[in-house]
mmCIF file of C-alpha atoms in Angstrom:
data_model
loop_
_atom_site.group_PDB
_atom_site.id
_atom_site.type_symbol
_atom_site.label_atom_id
_atom_site.label_comp_id
_atom_site.label_asym_id
_atom_site.label_seq_id
_atom_site.Cartn_x
_atom_site.Cartn_y
_atom_site.Cartn_z
ATOM 1 C CA GLY Y 1 56.848 -88.124 -15.143
ATOM 2 C CA ALA Y 2 53.164 -86.451 -15.633
ATOM 3 C CA VAL Y 3 53.635 -82.816 -16.897
ATOM 4 C CA VAL Y 4 51.385 -80.139 -15.539
ATOM 5 C CA SER Y 5 51.709 -76.391 -17.307
ATOM 6 C CA GLN Y 6 50.699 -73.345 -15.789
ATOM 7 C CA HIS Y 7 49.513 -69.509 -17.591
ATOM 8 C CA PRO Y 8 50.574 -66.706 -16.909
ATOM 9 C CA SER Y 9 54.128 -67.230 -14.747
ATOM 10 C CA ARG Y 10 53.474 -63.934 -13.883
ATOM 11 C CA VAL Y 11 51.141 -61.299 -12.566
ATOM 12 C CA ILE Y 12 50.767 -57.664 -11.655
ATOM 13 C CA CYS Y 13 47.926 -56.310 -12.171
ATOM 14 C CA LYS Y 14 46.158 -53.284 -10.213
ATOM 15 C CA SER Y 15 44.099 -53.521 -6.888
ATOM 16 C CA GLY Y 16 40.206 -54.206 -8.008
ATOM 17 C CA THR Y 17 40.808 -56.362 -10.445
ATOM 18 C CA SER Y 18 39.777 -60.021 -10.978
ATOM 19 C CA VAL Y 19 42.864 -62.473 -12.207
ATOM 20 C CA LYS Y 20 43.097 -65.367 -14.235
ATOM 21 C CA ILE Y 21 44.917 -68.251 -14.063
ATOM 22 C CA GLU Y 22 45.121 -71.150 -16.255
ATOM 23 C CA CYS Y 23 46.481 -74.804 -15.308
ATOM 24 C CA ARG Y 24 46.470 -77.662 -17.651
ATOM 25 C CA SER Y 25 48.147 -81.661 -17.646
ATOM 26 C CA LEU Y 26 49.499 -81.404 -21.077
ATOM 27 C CA ASP Y 27 50.099 -85.700 -21.340
ATOM 28 C CA PHE Y 28 47.372 -87.079 -19.286
ATOM 29 C CA GLN Y 29 43.660 -86.600 -17.644
ATOM 30 C CA ALA Y 30 43.714 -84.247 -14.980
ATOM 31 C CA THR Y 31 40.260 -85.605 -13.253
ATOM 32 C CA THR Y 32 40.861 -84.500 -10.022
ATOM 33 C CA MET Y 33 42.625 -80.839 -10.347
ATOM 34 C CA PHE Y 34 44.092 -78.955 -6.542
ATOM 35 C CA TRP Y 35 45.027 -74.882 -6.430
ATOM 36 C CA TYR Y 36 47.099 -74.056 -3.597
ATOM 37 C CA ARG Y 37 48.572 -71.198 -2.116
ATOM 38 C CA GLN Y 38 52.343 -70.350 -0.780
ATOM 39 C CA PHE Y 39 53.300 -67.344 1.539
ATOM 40 C CA PRO Y 40 57.614 -67.306 1.053
ATOM 41 C CA LYS Y 41 58.606 -69.399 2.782
ATOM 42 C CA GLN Y 42 56.756 -71.691 3.793
ATOM 43 C CA SER Y 43 54.782 -74.367 2.680
ATOM 44 C CA LEU Y 44 51.637 -74.776 0.112
ATOM 45 C CA MET Y 45 48.432 -74.434 1.778
ATOM 46 C CA LEU Y 46 45.683 -76.408 0.032
ATOM 47 C CA MET Y 47 42.732 -73.568 -1.363
ATOM 48 C CA ALA Y 48 40.813 -76.722 -3.120
ATOM 49 C CA THR Y 49 39.480 -79.445 -4.699
ATOM 50 C CA SER Y 50 38.410 -79.467 -7.223
ATOM 51 C CA ASN Y 51 36.608 -83.044 -10.161
ATOM 52 C CA GLU Y 52 36.339 -82.372 -13.282
ATOM 53 C CA GLY Y 53 32.423 -81.274 -14.193
ATOM 54 C CA SER Y 54 31.555 -81.151 -9.904
ATOM 55 C CA LYS Y 55 31.760 -78.165 -8.038
ATOM 56 C CA ALA Y 56 35.099 -77.337 -6.254
ATOM 57 C CA THR Y 57 35.040 -78.356 -2.470
ATOM 58 C CA TYR Y 58 36.711 -74.948 -0.923
ATOM 59 C CA GLU Y 59 38.672 -75.686 1.832
ATOM 60 C CA GLN Y 60 37.804 -73.387 5.285
ATOM 61 C CA GLY Y 61 38.763 -70.213 5.597
ATOM 62 C CA VAL Y 62 38.754 -69.818 2.083
ATOM 63 C CA GLU Y 63 36.522 -67.202 0.030
ATOM 64 C CA LYS Y 64 34.716 -69.899 -3.501
ATOM 65 C CA ASP Y 65 33.498 -66.246 -4.513
ATOM 66 C CA LYS Y 66 36.625 -64.688 -4.330
ATOM 67 C CA PHE Y 67 38.600 -67.424 -6.070
ATOM 68 C CA LEU Y 68 36.659 -69.229 -8.220
ATOM 69 C CA ILE Y 69 38.214 -72.974 -9.660
ATOM 70 C CA ASN Y 70 36.185 -74.135 -13.126
ATOM 71 C CA HIS Y 71 37.509 -77.754 -14.670
ATOM 72 C CA ALA Y 72 35.774 -77.712 -17.416
ATOM 73 C CA SER Y 73 37.794 -80.938 -18.867
ATOM 74 C CA LEU Y 74 40.314 -83.201 -17.801
ATOM 75 C CA THR Y 75 43.144 -81.324 -18.780
ATOM 76 C CA LEU Y 76 42.135 -77.717 -17.432
ATOM 77 C CA SER Y 77 41.532 -76.388 -14.612
ATOM 78 C CA THR Y 78 40.723 -72.049 -14.296
ATOM 79 C CA LEU Y 79 41.063 -70.778 -11.319
ATOM 80 C CA THR Y 80 39.864 -66.319 -11.170
ATOM 81 C CA VAL Y 81 40.688 -64.212 -8.155
ATOM 82 C CA THR Y 82 38.116 -61.224 -8.347
ATOM 83 C CA SER Y 83 38.666 -58.375 -8.000
ATOM 84 C CA ALA Y 84 41.920 -58.656 -6.627
ATOM 85 C CA HIS Y 85 43.366 -56.416 -3.689
ATOM 86 C CA PRO Y 86 46.752 -56.459 -2.020
ATOM 87 C CA GLU Y 87 47.152 -59.657 0.501
ATOM 88 C CA ASP Y 88 46.077 -62.176 -2.677
ATOM 89 C CA SER Y 89 48.959 -61.199 -3.697
ATOM 90 C CA SER Y 90 51.455 -65.224 -3.272
ATOM 91 C CA PHE Y 91 52.422 -67.712 -5.244
ATOM 92 C CA TYR Y 92 49.684 -69.889 -6.392
ATOM 93 C CA ILE Y 93 49.740 -73.556 -7.975
ATOM 94 C CA CYS Y 94 47.961 -76.759 -9.669
ATOM 95 C CA SER Y 95 48.112 -79.620 -9.346
ATOM 96 C CA GLY Y 96 46.330 -83.160 -10.660
ATOM 97 C CA THR Y 97 45.808 -86.464 -10.244
ATOM 98 C CA GLY Y 98 44.624 -88.547 -12.684
ATOM 99 C CA SER Y 99 43.958 -92.500 -13.606
ATOM 100 C CA GLY Y 100 46.439 -95.103 -14.906
ATOM 101 C CA ASP Y 101 49.764 -94.674 -13.826
ATOM 102 C CA VAL Y 102 49.765 -90.737 -12.467
ATOM 103 C CA ARG Y 103 46.892 -92.454 -9.884
ATOM 104 C CA GLY Y 104 47.643 -91.324 -6.436
ATOM 105 C CA THR Y 105 50.104 -89.094 -7.390
ATOM 106 C CA GLN Y 106 49.921 -85.184 -7.338
ATOM 107 C CA TYR Y 107 51.971 -83.617 -10.428
ATOM 108 C CA PHE Y 108 51.934 -80.106 -9.452
ATOM 109 C CA GLY Y 109 52.447 -77.194 -11.689
ATOM 110 C CA PRO Y 110 54.992 -74.610 -12.777
ATOM 111 C CA GLY Y 111 53.169 -72.395 -10.334
ATOM 112 C CA THR Y 112 51.711 -68.022 -10.975
ATOM 113 C CA ARG Y 113 53.524 -65.304 -8.501
ATOM 114 C CA LEU Y 114 50.842 -62.424 -8.204
ATOM 115 C CA LEU Y 115 51.478 -59.207 -7.289
ATOM 116 C CA VAL Y 116 48.471 -56.736 -6.923
ATOM 117 C CA LEU Y 117 49.726 -53.194 -7.025
ATOM 118 C CA ALA W 1 43.178 -85.826 11.885
ATOM 119 C CA GLN W 2 47.353 -86.409 10.376
ATOM 120 C CA LYS W 3 50.463 -84.811 9.937
ATOM 121 C CA VAL W 4 54.423 -84.375 9.287
ATOM 122 C CA THR W 5 56.602 -83.474 10.910
ATOM 123 C CA GLN W 6 59.895 -82.021 9.020
ATOM 124 C CA ALA W 7 62.378 -80.788 11.806
ATOM 125 C CA GLN W 8 65.350 -79.788 10.233
ATOM 126 C CA THR W 9 63.821 -76.012 8.510
ATOM 127 C CA GLU W 10 67.590 -75.780 6.986
ATOM 128 C CA ILE W 11 70.475 -77.380 6.684
ATOM 129 C CA SER W 12 73.837 -76.712 5.086
ATOM 130 C CA VAL W 13 76.372 -79.037 3.408
ATOM 131 C CA VAL W 14 79.087 -78.730 1.459
ATOM 132 C CA GLU W 15 79.395 -80.324 -1.697
ATOM 133 C CA LYS W 16 80.026 -84.115 -2.257
ATOM 134 C CA GLU W 17 78.805 -84.965 1.542
ATOM 135 C CA ASP W 18 75.999 -87.226 2.520
ATOM 136 C CA VAL W 19 73.401 -85.351 4.152
ATOM 137 C CA THR W 20 69.894 -86.769 4.862
ATOM 138 C CA LEU W 21 66.161 -84.959 5.878
ATOM 139 C CA ASP W 22 63.693 -86.277 7.987
ATOM 140 C CA CYS W 23 60.129 -86.910 7.800
ATOM 141 C CA VAL W 24 58.255 -87.863 10.926
ATOM 142 C CA TYR W 25 54.368 -88.864 9.883
ATOM 143 C CA GLU W 26 51.115 -89.767 11.886
ATOM 144 C CA THR W 27 48.009 -91.217 11.055
ATOM 145 C CA ARG W 28 45.231 -92.854 12.007
ATOM 146 C CA ASP W 29 44.826 -94.883 9.318
ATOM 147 C CA THR W 30 46.495 -98.831 8.522
ATOM 148 C CA THR W 31 46.676 -97.257 4.380
ATOM 149 C CA TYR W 32 48.878 -94.181 2.770
ATOM 150 C CA TYR W 33 50.999 -93.217 0.677
ATOM 151 C CA LEU W 34 53.567 -90.904 1.204
ATOM 152 C CA PHE W 35 55.517 -89.176 -1.012
ATOM 153 C CA TRP W 36 58.773 -86.478 -1.285
ATOM 154 C CA TYR W 37 59.325 -82.888 -3.039
ATOM 155 C CA LYS W 38 61.526 -81.158 -4.255
ATOM 156 C CA GLN W 39 61.532 -77.539 -4.844
ATOM 157 C CA PRO W 40 64.236 -75.764 -6.868
ATOM 158 C CA PRO W 41 64.049 -71.802 -6.845
ATOM 159 C CA SER W 42 62.032 -71.976 -9.829
ATOM 160 C CA GLY W 43 59.117 -72.753 -7.535
ATOM 161 C CA GLU W 44 57.832 -76.668 -9.832
ATOM 162 C CA LEU W 45 57.002 -78.530 -6.382
ATOM 163 C CA VAL W 46 59.204 -82.009 -8.969
ATOM 164 C CA PHE W 47 57.728 -85.577 -7.681
ATOM 165 C CA LEU W 48 61.193 -87.531 -6.700
ATOM 166 C CA ILE W 49 59.244 -90.816 -4.711
ATOM 167 C CA ARG W 50 56.270 -92.586 -3.739
ATOM 168 C CA ARG W 51 55.891 -95.192 -1.452
ATOM 169 C CA ASN W 52 52.290 -96.967 0.182
ATOM 170 C CA SER W 53 52.038 -98.236 3.180
ATOM 171 C CA PHE W 54 52.149 -101.769 2.859
ATOM 172 C CA ASP W 55 56.389 -101.522 1.689
ATOM 173 C CA GLU W 56 58.624 -101.020 3.066
ATOM 174 C CA GLN W 57 61.160 -101.856 1.324
ATOM 175 C CA ASN W 58 64.139 -99.020 0.990
ATOM 176 C CA GLU W 59 64.486 -97.518 -2.638
ATOM 177 C CA ILE W 60 67.940 -96.226 -4.191
ATOM 178 C CA SER W 61 67.048 -94.236 -7.379
ATOM 179 C CA GLY W 62 70.776 -92.761 -8.480
ATOM 180 C CA ARG W 63 72.371 -90.795 -5.977
ATOM 181 C CA TYR W 64 69.057 -90.434 -3.766
ATOM 182 C CA SER W 65 67.320 -92.723 -1.565
ATOM 183 C CA TRP W 66 64.479 -93.252 0.904
ATOM 184 C CA ASN W 67 63.853 -94.993 4.353
ATOM 185 C CA PHE W 68 60.782 -95.910 5.362
ATOM 186 C CA GLN W 69 59.928 -97.239 9.127
ATOM 187 C CA LYS W 70 56.889 -98.047 10.084
ATOM 188 C CA SER W 71 57.922 -98.341 13.272
ATOM 189 C CA THR W 72 59.118 -95.373 14.057
ATOM 190 C CA SER W 73 57.085 -93.344 11.685
ATOM 191 C CA SER W 74 59.438 -92.319 10.101
ATOM 192 C CA PHE W 75 60.000 -91.350 5.928
ATOM 193 C CA ASN W 76 64.043 -90.202 5.424
ATOM 194 C CA PHE W 77 64.525 -89.173 2.445
ATOM 195 C CA THR W 78 69.646 -88.859 1.757
ATOM 196 C CA ILE W 79 71.040 -87.693 -0.924
ATOM 197 C CA THR W 80 74.595 -88.485 -1.566
ATOM 198 C CA ALA W 81 77.950 -86.915 -2.524
ATOM 199 C CA SER W 82 75.209 -84.001 -2.899
ATOM 200 C CA GLN W 83 75.973 -81.263 -5.240
ATOM 201 C CA VAL W 84 74.709 -76.847 -5.968
ATOM 202 C CA VAL W 85 72.054 -78.058 -8.539
ATOM 203 C CA ASP W 86 70.352 -79.767 -4.677
ATOM 204 C CA SER W 87 70.230 -76.884 -3.545
ATOM 205 C CA ALA W 88 66.582 -77.264 -2.759
ATOM 206 C CA VAL W 89 63.117 -76.538 -0.714
ATOM 207 C CA TYR W 90 62.626 -80.475 0.242
ATOM 208 C CA PHE W 91 58.945 -81.085 1.198
ATOM 209 C CA CYS W 92 57.635 -84.902 2.511
ATOM 210 C CA ALA W 93 53.928 -85.360 2.244
ATOM 211 C CA LEU W 94 51.125 -87.925 2.889
ATOM 212 C CA THR W 95 47.214 -88.978 2.224
ATOM 213 C CA THR W 96 45.607 -91.183 2.937
ATOM 214 C CA GLY W 97 42.956 -92.051 -0.130
ATOM 215 C CA THR W 98 44.462 -91.695 -4.140
ATOM 216 C CA ALA W 99 42.977 -89.030 -4.741
ATOM 217 C CA SER W 100 42.888 -87.412 -1.236
ATOM 218 C CA LYS W 101 44.033 -83.598 -0.472
ATOM 219 C CA LEU W 102 48.240 -84.023 0.769
ATOM 220 C CA THR W 103 49.279 -83.047 3.975
ATOM 221 C CA PHE W 104 52.833 -81.211 3.491
ATOM 222 C CA GLY W 105 55.848 -80.795 5.956
ATOM 223 C CA THR W 106 57.160 -77.128 6.478
ATOM 224 C CA GLY W 107 59.995 -78.504 4.217
ATOM 225 C CA THR W 108 63.631 -78.519 4.937
ATOM 226 C CA ARG W 109 65.773 -76.101 3.010
ATOM 227 C CA LEU W 110 68.461 -77.143 1.528
ATOM 228 C CA GLN W 111 71.636 -75.270 0.406
ATOM 229 C CA VAL W 112 74.583 -76.648 -1.230
ATOM 230 C CA THR W 113 77.862 -74.960 -1.399
ATOM 231 C CA LEU W 114 81.232 -75.505 -3.660
#
């Protein structure tokens, strides 16, 4: 299957700082990438959808100025949590889908655990 | 509106038992895709299967099998002869477009013990 990586896998930061999470598709071109948030023992909550070269589409209730998403290339999307606060602590997961064999199926990264102190 | 229901929150079985995870979906679209993903304790979601609405054939892959029944809007997942490594949270999901967002169920946590 297609491989997606995320970096960092775990980050601890102080309240008020910004954190950038990278999501890379390693062996396919991800025309669309998705960012999710998952709280303990809960399902995934979609935050936003981004197409390469376009502005991200955010789900209702997700602050676009707080969660900045950039999808500058077909293999890289970034999520920046600006001025992070303890309530932003969560597990963030990205996924990508593309064309050809990977069309229509989302392949997920390993996730990033963010802890804001 | 789309909805995926996984009524079983947690299932616990002893190794080598068979176990079926239920998934019931709702959609008004005639073209849709169903998925199962596995999320082990490490957190990464692993793609298991995708099935489109026009293909009701059941599928078997090793110890895994899937039963898709449009008449009952169900897409159940059976693990035969379960193993400890099968312990994970399993998510059923639905999309009605080739690149649109997934609607996830709430997941079923499977615990396989020796």
